[in-house]
C-alpha positions as YAML, in Angstrom:
chain: A
units: angstrom
residues:
- id: 1
  name: MET
  ca: [97.76, 104.44, 129.52]
- id: 2
  name: LEU
  ca: [95.78, 105.23, 126.33]
- id: 3
  name: THR
  ca: [96.32, 108.70, 124.89]
- id: 4
  name: THR
  ca: [94.01, 110.79, 122.83]
- id: 5
  name: ARG
  ca: [95.05, 113.29, 120.19]
- id: 6
  name: THR
  ca: [92.56, 115.89, 119.34]
- id: 7
  name: ALA
  ca: [92.65, 119.28, 117.62]
- id: 8
  name: ARG
  ca: [90.51, 122.51, 117.79]
- id: 9
  name: THR
  ca: [92.01, 123.53, 114.41]
- id: 10
  name: ALA
  ca: [93.60, 121.72, 111.51]
- id: 11
  name: ALA
  ca: [96.92, 122.85, 112.71]
- id: 12
  name: ALA
  ca: [96.65, 121.79, 116.27]
- id: 13
  name: LEU
  ca: [97.51, 118.13, 116.80]
- id: 14
  name: VAL
  ca: [99.27, 118.28, 120.20]
- id: 15
  name: ALA
  ca: [96.83, 118.11, 122.95]
- id: 16
  name: VAL
  ca: [97.27, 114.72, 124.79]
- id: 17
  name: VAL
  ca: [94.69, 113.50, 127.32]
- id: 18
  name: ALA
  ca: [93.69, 110.38, 128.96]
- id: 19
  name: LEU
  ca: [91.34, 108.31, 127.17]
- id: 20
  name: ALA
  ca: [88.45, 106.88, 128.89]
- id: 21
  name: ALA
  ca: [87.64, 103.10, 128.45]
- id: 22
  name: GLY
  ca: [84.76, 102.71, 126.12]
- id: 23
  name: CYS
  ca: [84.91, 104.51, 108.60]
- id: 24
  name: SER
  ca: [84.59, 102.79, 110.25]
- id: 25
  name: GLY
  ca: [83.77, 102.12, 106.92]
- id: 26
  name: SER
  ca: [81.51, 99.25, 106.19]
- id: 27
  name: GLY
  ca: [80.51, 95.83, 107.52]
- id: 28
  name: GLY
  ca: [78.66, 94.41, 110.53]
- id: 29
  name: LYS
  ca: [75.93, 91.62, 111.08]
- id: 30
  name: LYS
  ca: [72.77, 91.49, 109.03]
- id: 31
  name: SER
  ca: [69.98, 93.85, 110.09]
- id: 32
  name: GLU
  ca: [67.60, 92.72, 112.78]
- id: 33
  name: ASN
  ca: [64.18, 94.06, 113.52]
- id: 34
  name: SER
  ca: [64.41, 94.33, 117.32]
- id: 35
  name: GLU
  ca: [67.52, 94.24, 119.64]
- id: 36
  name: SER
  ca: [66.00, 95.36, 123.07]
- id: 37
  name: GLY
  ca: [67.27, 93.98, 126.25]
- id: 38
  name: ALA
  ca: [70.61, 92.59, 124.88]
- id: 39
  name: GLY
  ca: [74.26, 93.57, 125.39]
- id: 40
  name: GLY
  ca: [76.58, 94.23, 128.40]
- id: 41
  name: GLY
  ca: [76.87, 97.15, 130.78]
- id: 42
  name: GLY
  ca: [73.83, 99.34, 131.54]
- id: 43
  name: GLY
  ca: [72.01, 98.95, 134.84]
- id: 44
  name: GLN
  ca: [68.44, 98.65, 136.17]
- id: 45
  name: ALA
  ca: [65.99, 99.86, 133.61]
- id: 46
  name: VAL
  ca: [64.38, 103.31, 134.17]
- id: 47
  name: SER
  ca: [60.68, 103.50, 135.10]
- id: 48
  name: THR
  ca: [59.87, 105.86, 132.08]
- id: 49
  name: PRO
  ca: [57.50, 104.83, 129.24]
- id: 50
  name: ARG
  ca: [58.98, 102.56, 126.78]
- id: 51
  name: LEU
  ca: [60.54, 104.18, 123.59]
- id: 52
  name: LYS
  ca: [61.27, 102.80, 120.15]
- id: 53
  name: ILE
  ca: [64.62, 103.97, 118.81]
- id: 54
  name: ALA
  ca: [65.86, 103.07, 115.20]
- id: 55
  name: MET
  ca: [69.54, 102.86, 114.11]
- id: 56
  name: VAL
  ca: [70.18, 102.81, 110.30]
- id: 57
  name: THR
  ca: [73.61, 102.69, 109.21]
- id: 58
  name: HIS
  ca: [75.62, 102.25, 105.88]
- id: 59
  name: SER
  ca: [77.30, 99.06, 106.92]
- id: 60
  name: GLY
  ca: [77.88, 96.04, 104.53]
- id: 61
  name: GLU
  ca: [78.92, 92.68, 105.83]
- id: 62
  name: GLY
  ca: [81.90, 91.55, 107.59]
- id: 63
  name: ASP
  ca: [83.08, 94.41, 109.86]
- id: 64
  name: THR
  ca: [83.09, 93.86, 113.48]
- id: 65
  name: PHE
  ca: [83.06, 97.74, 114.02]
- id: 66
  name: TRP
  ca: [79.35, 97.71, 113.71]
- id: 67
  name: ASP
  ca: [78.91, 94.77, 116.09]
- id: 68
  name: ILE
  ca: [80.63, 96.96, 118.77]
- id: 69
  name: VAL
  ca: [78.35, 99.96, 117.98]
- id: 70
  name: ARG
  ca: [75.41, 97.78, 118.38]
- id: 71
  name: SER
  ca: [76.59, 96.27, 121.61]
- id: 72
  name: GLY
  ca: [76.79, 99.71, 123.10]
- id: 73
  name: ALA
  ca: [73.42, 100.68, 121.76]
- id: 74
  name: LYS
  ca: [71.74, 97.72, 123.13]
- id: 75
  name: ALA
  ca: [73.27, 98.10, 126.65]
- id: 76
  name: ALA
  ca: [71.85, 101.70, 126.71]
- id: 77
  name: ALA
  ca: [68.55, 100.47, 125.42]
- id: 78
  name: LYS
  ca: [68.25, 97.89, 128.13]
- id: 79
  name: LYS
  ca: [68.92, 100.52, 130.72]
- id: 80
  name: ASP
  ca: [66.61, 103.14, 129.29]
- id: 81
  name: ASN
  ca: [63.61, 100.94, 128.56]
- id: 82
  name: VAL
  ca: [64.00, 101.22, 124.74]
- id: 83
  name: THR
  ca: [63.11, 98.98, 122.03]
- id: 84
  name: PHE
  ca: [66.13, 99.20, 119.89]
- id: 85
  name: LEU
  ca: [65.69, 98.57, 115.95]
- id: 86
  name: TYR
  ca: [68.80, 98.03, 113.77]
- id: 87
  name: SER
  ca: [68.91, 97.98, 109.98]
- id: 88
  name: ASN
  ca: [71.63, 98.66, 107.44]
- id: 89
  name: ASP
  ca: [72.34, 99.06, 103.82]
- id: 90
  name: LYS
  ca: [75.72, 99.93, 102.23]
- id: 91
  name: GLN
  ca: [74.00, 101.48, 99.29]
- id: 92
  name: ALA
  ca: [73.07, 105.04, 99.98]
- id: 93
  name: GLN
  ca: [69.49, 104.84, 98.35]
- id: 94
  name: GLY
  ca: [68.81, 101.77, 100.40]
- id: 95
  name: GLN
  ca: [69.88, 103.31, 103.60]
- id: 96
  name: ALA
  ca: [67.51, 106.26, 103.08]
- id: 97
  name: GLU
  ca: [64.72, 103.87, 102.27]
- id: 98
  name: LEU
  ca: [65.36, 102.27, 105.68]
- id: 99
  name: VAL
  ca: [65.21, 105.71, 107.50]
- id: 100
  name: GLN
  ca: [61.82, 106.19, 105.62]
- id: 101
  name: ALA
  ca: [60.71, 102.89, 106.97]
- id: 102
  name: ALA
  ca: [61.65, 103.94, 110.47]
- id: 103
  name: ILE
  ca: [59.60, 107.11, 110.03]
- id: 104
  name: ASP
  ca: [56.59, 105.10, 108.93]
- id: 105
  name: LYS
  ca: [56.91, 102.98, 112.10]
- id: 106
  name: LYS
  ca: [56.65, 106.09, 114.15]
- id: 107
  name: VAL
  ca: [59.80, 105.67, 116.11]
- id: 108
  name: ASP
  ca: [60.62, 108.11, 118.90]
- id: 109
  name: GLY
  ca: [64.01, 108.77, 117.67]
- id: 110
  name: ILE
  ca: [66.60, 107.93, 114.88]
- id: 111
  name: ILE
  ca: [70.23, 107.23, 114.81]
- id: 112
  name: VAL
  ca: [71.82, 107.50, 111.45]
- id: 113
  name: THR
  ca: [75.25, 107.53, 109.77]
- id: 114
  name: LEU
  ca: [76.01, 110.08, 107.15]
- id: 115
  name: ALA
  ca: [78.86, 108.36, 105.02]
- id: 116
  name: LYS
  ca: [77.16, 109.22, 101.83]
- id: 117
  name: PRO
  ca: [75.23, 112.32, 103.06]
- id: 118
  name: GLN
  ca: [73.64, 113.83, 100.05]
- id: 119
  name: ALA
  ca: [71.30, 110.74, 99.76]
- id: 120
  name: MET
  ca: [70.24, 111.13, 103.38]
- id: 121
  name: GLU
  ca: [69.37, 114.79, 103.33]
- id: 122
  name: PRO
  ca: [65.71, 114.61, 101.91]
- id: 123
  name: VAL
  ca: [64.61, 111.68, 104.25]
- id: 124
  name: LEU
  ca: [66.09, 113.42, 107.20]
- id: 125
  name: ALA
  ca: [64.03, 116.42, 106.38]
- id: 126
  name: LYS
  ca: [60.98, 114.09, 106.43]
- id: 127
  name: ALA
  ca: [61.99, 112.89, 110.00]
- id: 128
  name: LYS
  ca: [62.23, 116.57, 111.21]
- id: 129
  name: ALA
  ca: [58.67, 117.28, 109.57]
- id: 130
  name: ALA
  ca: [57.41, 114.39, 111.68]
- id: 131
  name: GLY
  ca: [58.84, 115.57, 114.83]
- id: 132
  name: ILE
  ca: [61.32, 112.60, 115.20]
- id: 133
  name: PRO
  ca: [64.69, 113.72, 116.70]
- id: 134
  name: VAL
  ca: [67.73, 112.32, 114.87]
- id: 135
  name: ILE
  ca: [71.35, 111.88, 116.12]
- id: 136
  name: SER
  ca: [73.99, 111.11, 113.58]
- id: 137
  name: ILE
  ca: [77.07, 108.96, 114.56]
- id: 138
  name: ASN
  ca: [80.43, 107.80, 113.12]
- id: 139
  name: SER
  ca: [80.50, 109.75, 109.73]
- id: 140
  name: GLY
  ca: [79.35, 113.03, 108.16]
- id: 141
  name: SER
  ca: [79.86, 115.27, 111.21]
- id: 142
  name: GLU
  ca: [79.95, 118.40, 108.99]
- id: 143
  name: PHE
  ca: [76.38, 117.62, 107.58]
- id: 144
  name: SER
  ca: [74.79, 116.79, 110.87]
- id: 145
  name: ALA
  ca: [73.44, 120.05, 112.14]
- id: 146
  name: LYS
  ca: [72.58, 121.01, 108.50]
- id: 147
  name: PHE
  ca: [70.45, 118.05, 108.00]
- id: 148
  name: GLY
  ca: [68.56, 118.81, 111.30]
- id: 149
  name: ALA
  ca: [70.23, 116.27, 113.67]
- id: 150
  name: ILE
  ca: [70.25, 117.35, 117.23]
- id: 151
  name: GLY
  ca: [73.89, 116.09, 117.73]
- id: 152
  name: HIS
  ca: [76.66, 114.07, 116.34]
- id: 153
  name: ILE
  ca: [78.64, 111.49, 118.08]
- id: 154
  name: GLY
  ca: [82.05, 110.21, 116.70]
- id: 155
  name: GLN
  ca: [85.60, 111.39, 115.80]
- id: 156
  name: GLU
  ca: [86.68, 114.16, 113.55]
- id: 157
  name: GLU
  ca: [87.95, 112.02, 110.76]
- id: 158
  name: GLY
  ca: [90.34, 114.55, 109.27]
- id: 159
  name: VAL
  ca: [91.96, 115.11, 112.55]
- id: 160
  name: ALA
  ca: [92.30, 111.35, 113.05]
- id: 161
  name: GLY
  ca: [94.20, 111.12, 109.80]
- id: 162
  name: GLU
  ca: [96.42, 114.00, 110.71]
- id: 163
  name: ALA
  ca: [97.38, 112.21, 113.80]
- id: 164
  name: VAL
  ca: [98.21, 109.16, 111.79]
- id: 165
  name: GLY
  ca: [100.31, 111.15, 109.32]
- id: 166
  name: THR
  ca: [102.24, 112.83, 112.17]
- id: 167
  name: LYS
  ca: [103.07, 109.35, 113.76]
- id: 168
  name: LEU
  ca: [104.22, 107.91, 110.52]
- id: 169
  name: THR
  ca: [106.44, 110.93, 110.07]
- id: 170
  name: GLU
  ca: [107.86, 110.60, 113.49]
- id: 171
  name: GLU
  ca: [108.65, 106.95, 112.60]
- id: 172
  name: GLY
  ca: [110.74, 108.06, 109.63]
- id: 173
  name: ARG
  ca: [108.39, 106.56, 106.99]
- id: 174
  name: LYS
  ca: [108.68, 107.98, 103.40]
- id: 175
  name: LYS
  ca: [105.84, 106.44, 101.28]
- id: 176
  name: ALA
  ca: [102.31, 105.47, 102.48]
- id: 177
  name: LEU
  ca: [99.57, 103.49, 100.94]
- id: 178
  name: CYS
  ca: [96.09, 104.43, 102.25]
- id: 179
  name: VAL
  ca: [93.51, 101.70, 101.61]
- id: 180
  name: ILE
  ca: [90.00, 102.85, 101.11]
- id: 181
  name: HIS
  ca: [87.65, 100.03, 101.35]
- id: 182
  name: GLU
  ca: [84.45, 101.76, 100.34]
- id: 183
  name: GLN
  ca: [84.53, 104.00, 97.51]
- id: 184
  name: GLY
  ca: [82.48, 107.32, 97.99]
- id: 185
  name: ASN
  ca: [82.46, 107.11, 101.84]
- id: 186
  name: VAL
  ca: [83.26, 110.64, 102.89]
- id: 187
  name: SER
  ca: [84.63, 109.63, 106.19]
- id: 188
  name: LEU
  ca: [87.22, 107.29, 104.72]
- id: 189
  name: GLU
  ca: [88.37, 109.92, 102.20]
- id: 190
  name: GLN
  ca: [88.77, 112.40, 105.04]
- id: 191
  name: ARG
  ca: [90.99, 110.05, 106.81]
- id: 192
  name: CYS
  ca: [93.37, 109.67, 103.91]
- id: 193
  name: ALA
  ca: [93.16, 113.42, 103.28]
- id: 194
  name: GLY
  ca: [94.20, 113.93, 106.85]
- id: 195
  name: VAL
  ca: [97.09, 111.46, 106.64]
- id: 196
  name: LYS
  ca: [98.49, 113.42, 103.54]
- id: 197
  name: LYS
  ca: [98.15, 116.83, 105.29]
- id: 198
  name: THR
  ca: [100.62, 115.89, 107.87]
- id: 199
  name: PHE
  ca: [102.72, 113.15, 106.55]
- id: 200
  name: LYS
  ca: [106.03, 114.41, 105.23]
- id: 201
  name: GLY
  ca: [106.31, 111.74, 102.75]
- id: 202
  name: THR
  ca: [104.02, 110.84, 99.88]
- id: 203
  name: VAL
  ca: [100.53, 109.24, 100.13]
- id: 204
  name: GLU
  ca: [98.78, 107.12, 97.56]
- id: 205
  name: ASN
  ca: [95.23, 106.05, 97.94]
- id: 206
  name: LEU
  ca: [94.01, 102.56, 96.88]
- id: 207
  name: ASN
  ca: [90.30, 101.68, 96.41]
- id: 208
  name: VAL
  ca: [89.30, 98.18, 97.23]
- id: 209
  name: ASP
  ca: [86.11, 96.39, 97.82]
- id: 210
  name: GLY
  ca: [86.03, 95.88, 101.64]
- id: 211
  name: THR
  ca: [83.18, 93.29, 101.40]
- id: 212
  name: ASN
  ca: [85.26, 91.09, 99.04]
- id: 213
  name: ALA
  ca: [88.12, 90.13, 101.34]
- id: 214
  name: PRO
  ca: [90.18, 87.89, 98.66]
- id: 215
  name: ASP
  ca: [90.10, 90.61, 96.08]
- id: 216
  name: ALA
  ca: [90.99, 93.29, 98.62]
- id: 217
  name: GLN
  ca: [93.91, 91.27, 99.78]
- id: 218
  name: ALA
  ca: [95.01, 90.60, 96.36]
- id: 219
  name: ALA
  ca: [94.86, 94.29, 95.43]
- id: 220
  name: VAL
  ca: [97.02, 95.35, 98.40]
- id: 221
  name: GLU
  ca: [99.41, 92.55, 97.70]
- id: 222
  name: ALA
  ca: [99.86, 93.44, 94.02]
- id: 223
  name: LYS
  ca: [100.55, 97.18, 95.03]
- id: 224
  name: LEU
  ca: [103.12, 96.08, 97.55]
- id: 225
  name: GLN
  ca: [104.89, 93.88, 94.97]
- id: 226
  name: ALA
  ca: [104.85, 96.41, 92.41]
- id: 227
  name: ASP
  ca: [106.32, 99.18, 94.43]
- id: 228
  name: GLN
  ca: [108.79, 98.19, 97.08]
- id: 229
  name: SER
  ca: [109.30, 101.79, 98.00]
- id: 230
  name: ILE
  ca: [105.87, 101.69, 99.98]
- id: 231
  name: ASP
  ca: [107.20, 101.51, 103.70]
- id: 232
  name: ALA
  ca: [103.81, 102.11, 105.32]
- id: 233
  name: VAL
  ca: [100.20, 100.85, 104.84]
- id: 234
  name: VAL
  ca: [97.19, 102.55, 106.45]
- id: 235
  name: ALA
  ca: [94.03, 100.46, 106.73]
- id: 236
  name: LEU
  ca: [90.95, 102.25, 107.45]
- id: 237
  name: GLY
  ca: [89.07, 99.50, 109.21]
- id: 238
  name: ALA
  ca: [90.01, 96.48, 111.43]
- id: 239
  name: PRO
  ca: [89.20, 93.74, 108.90]
- id: 240
  name: ILE
  ca: [91.42, 95.49, 106.30]
- id: 241
  name: ALA
  ca: [94.28, 95.46, 108.67]
- id: 242
  name: ALA
  ca: [93.96, 91.86, 109.05]
- id: 243
  name: LEU
  ca: [94.07, 91.14, 105.33]
- id: 244
  name: THR
  ca: [96.84, 93.66, 104.81]
- id: 245
  name: VAL
  ca: [99.12, 91.73, 107.25]
- id: 246
  name: LYS
  ca: [98.57, 88.64, 105.02]
- id: 247
  name: ALA
  ca: [99.20, 90.68, 101.79]
- id: 248
  name: LYS
  ca: [102.38, 92.19, 103.17]
- id: 249
  name: GLN
  ca: [103.66, 88.71, 104.02]
- id: 250
  name: ASP
  ca: [102.77, 87.36, 100.56]
- id: 251
  name: ALA
  ca: [104.36, 90.45, 98.88]
- id: 252
  name: GLY
  ca: [107.50, 90.00, 100.81]
- id: 253
  name: SER
  ca: [107.15, 93.73, 101.88]
- id: 254
  name: LYS
  ca: [108.71, 95.34, 105.05]
- id: 255
  name: ALA
  ca: [106.05, 98.00, 105.09]
- id: 256
  name: GLU
  ca: [104.73, 99.04, 108.56]
- id: 257
  name: ILE
  ca: [101.01, 98.55, 108.99]
- id: 258
  name: ALA
  ca: [98.76, 101.00, 110.96]
- id: 259
  name: THR
  ca: [94.87, 100.77, 111.14]
- id: 260
  name: PHE
  ca: [91.79, 102.65, 112.22]
- id: 261
  name: ASP
  ca: [89.56, 100.93, 114.68]
- id: 262
  name: LEU
  ca: [90.01, 98.20, 116.94]
- id: 263
  name: ASN
  ca: [88.71, 94.55, 117.56]
- id: 264
  name: ALA
  ca: [90.14, 91.35, 119.16]
- id: 265
  name: GLU
  ca: [91.99, 90.65, 115.98]
- id: 266
  name: VAL
  ca: [93.66, 94.02, 115.89]
- id: 267
  name: VAL
  ca: [94.78, 93.81, 119.37]
- id: 268
  name: LYS
  ca: [96.21, 90.30, 118.75]
- id: 269
  name: ARG
  ca: [98.11, 91.85, 115.79]
- id: 270
  name: LEU
  ca: [99.36, 94.67, 117.98]
- id: 271
  name: LYS
  ca: [100.67, 92.27, 120.57]
- id: 272
  name: ALA
  ca: [102.45, 90.34, 117.85]
- id: 273
  name: LYS
  ca: [103.82, 93.57, 116.43]
- id: 274
  name: GLU
  ca: [102.39, 92.92, 113.04]
- id: 275
  name: VAL
  ca: [100.33, 96.15, 113.28]
- id: 276
  name: SER
  ca: [102.25, 98.97, 114.75]
- id: 277
  name: PHE
  ca: [99.44, 101.29, 116.06]
- id: 278
  name: ALA
  ca: [95.64, 101.63, 115.77]
- id: 279
  name: VAL
  ca: [93.35, 104.67, 115.97]
- id: 280
  name: ASP
  ca: [90.41, 103.83, 118.29]
- id: 281
  name: GLN
  ca: [87.29, 105.97, 117.91]
- id: 282
  name: GLN
  ca: [85.45, 103.99, 120.57]
- id: 283
  name: PRO
  ca: [82.37, 102.55, 118.56]
- id: 284
  name: TYR
  ca: [80.72, 101.03, 121.70]
- id: 285
  name: LEU
  ca: [80.54, 104.69, 123.18]
- id: 286
  name: GLN
  ca: [79.15, 105.87, 119.99]
- id: 287
  name: GLY
  ca: [76.17, 103.43, 120.05]
- id: 288
  name: TYR
  ca: [75.63, 103.80, 123.88]
- id: 289
  name: GLU
  ca: [75.60, 107.56, 123.87]
- id: 290
  name: ALA
  ca: [73.42, 107.93, 120.88]
- id: 291
  name: VAL
  ca: [70.63, 105.91, 122.43]
- id: 292
  name: ASP
  ca: [71.14, 107.44, 125.82]
- id: 293
  name: LEU
  ca: [71.11, 111.07, 124.44]
- id: 294
  name: LEU
  ca: [67.89, 110.38, 122.38]
- id: 295
  name: TRP
  ca: [66.30, 109.10, 125.72]
- id: 296
  name: LEU
  ca: [67.48, 112.19, 127.65]
- id: 297
  name: TYR
  ca: [66.09, 114.43, 124.87]
- id: 298
  name: LYS
  ca: [62.66, 112.75, 124.93]
- id: 299
  name: TYR
  ca: [62.60, 112.70, 128.72]
- id: 300
  name: ASN
  ca: [64.24, 116.03, 129.59]
- id: 301
  name: ALA
  ca: [64.90, 118.02, 126.37]
- id: 302
  name: ASP
  ca: [68.69, 117.52, 127.11]
- id: 303
  name: VAL
  ca: [71.23, 117.91, 124.31]
- id: 304
  name: LEU
  ca: [75.13, 117.68, 124.31]
- id: 305
  name: GLY
  ca: [77.63, 119.53, 122.13]
- id: 306
  name: GLY
  ca: [76.30, 122.92, 121.97]
- id: 307
  name: GLY
  ca: [75.71, 122.41, 118.22]
- id: 308
  name: LYS
  ca: [79.11, 120.83, 117.89]
- id: 309
  name: PRO
  ca: [80.08, 117.25, 117.53]
- id: 310
  name: VAL
  ca: [80.79, 115.16, 120.67]
- id: 311
  name: PHE
  ca: [84.06, 113.40, 120.18]
- id: 312
  name: THR
  ca: [84.77, 109.88, 120.96]
- id: 313
  name: GLY
  ca: [88.23, 109.78, 119.44]
- id: 314
  name: PRO
  ca: [90.90, 109.56, 118.09]
- id: 315
  name: ALA
  ca: [93.26, 107.81, 120.27]
- id: 316
  name: LEU
  ca: [96.48, 106.12, 119.03]
- id: 317
  name: VAL
  ca: [96.94, 102.80, 120.80]
- id: 318
  name: THR
  ca: [100.10, 100.47, 120.53]
- id: 319
  name: GLU
  ca: [101.29, 97.21, 121.82]
- id: 320
  name: LYS
  ca: [101.81, 98.93, 125.33]
- id: 321
  name: ASP
  ca: [98.05, 99.24, 125.58]
- id: 322
  name: VAL
  ca: [97.23, 95.52, 124.83]
- id: 323
  name: PRO
  ca: [97.04, 94.34, 128.42]
- id: 324
  name: GLN
  ca: [94.25, 97.01, 129.23]
- id: 325
  name: LEU
  ca: [92.52, 96.38, 125.80]
- id: 326
  name: GLU
  ca: [92.37, 92.56, 125.74]
- id: 327
  name: LYS
  ca: [89.72, 92.00, 128.28]
- id: 328
  name: TYR
  ca: [87.52, 94.67, 126.68]
- id: 329
  name: THR
  ca: [87.86, 93.36, 123.04]
- id: 330
  name: ALA
  ca: [87.18, 89.82, 124.27]
- id: 331
  name: ARG
  ca: [83.79, 90.87, 125.61]
- id: 332
  name: GLY
  ca: [82.92, 93.00, 122.54]
- id: 333
  name: THR
  ca: [83.05, 96.47, 123.91]
- id: 334
  name: ARG
  ca: [86.08, 97.82, 122.38]
...
């Protein structure tokens, strides 16, 4: 069974509950103008008037995480009679401009990530002034309500990092390398800070360009070759985990590899014991619930969370969870 570790305070990392089947950083497919009526799950469409909902993320290219988020969003859009518009830009100013474009289209709701929050505050104020409800997902939960969003869906990144630090300590690790694949992304920095908070050994951060896989792999490999005392590497996204496995092999390192986020490749690596554990934040659920909650807000003025984030993680998964996860990652929903 998958298990979830959550905390009500920074010191509490002991609650374990069952995880329902359901940054990351950067990545994903290219932006598309309209994606309604696609994706798995969902059901018969509602009979309410058709809505138009835009999702604008900070993703670059190459990360399957955002493909999974969009799969969930499209499934909910199909069920809720929603035209779903997706766009993305890894640059903060570019993301803000895409939000403005959504406002200009007079969409009925906006879903946004807050990985680089300062750039988003002014344009989200414009969305509020235009009467367009906003839900934030994945990153920047602490800025969500402040910026006028009606809710946030994701995991508490610091708590997720603390769970990783605790796990590495339990396994007797002494020195961890935390690989940040998008410099300036507050969620990724919070993950590494969380690891450092609970890990009894030492933690060193390494910044790489997650959109340039060869360079990122070379940087990790060079670090592992230069410091053989590193006995744990924490990747903050599934694609980084894959290249870290190769970097470890080429460096002749014996370091354990842990990662944030799941995809079919990570599950394969878990099965082969090349990755020891992964932190799942259920991206499909983030996309699905964001669309569904905006529809509920427009239809019935419903909100969830009571002003607090709605958590979709973290959960630590290992090779023991592979049989359950394989069928879901194969269809692109985990």
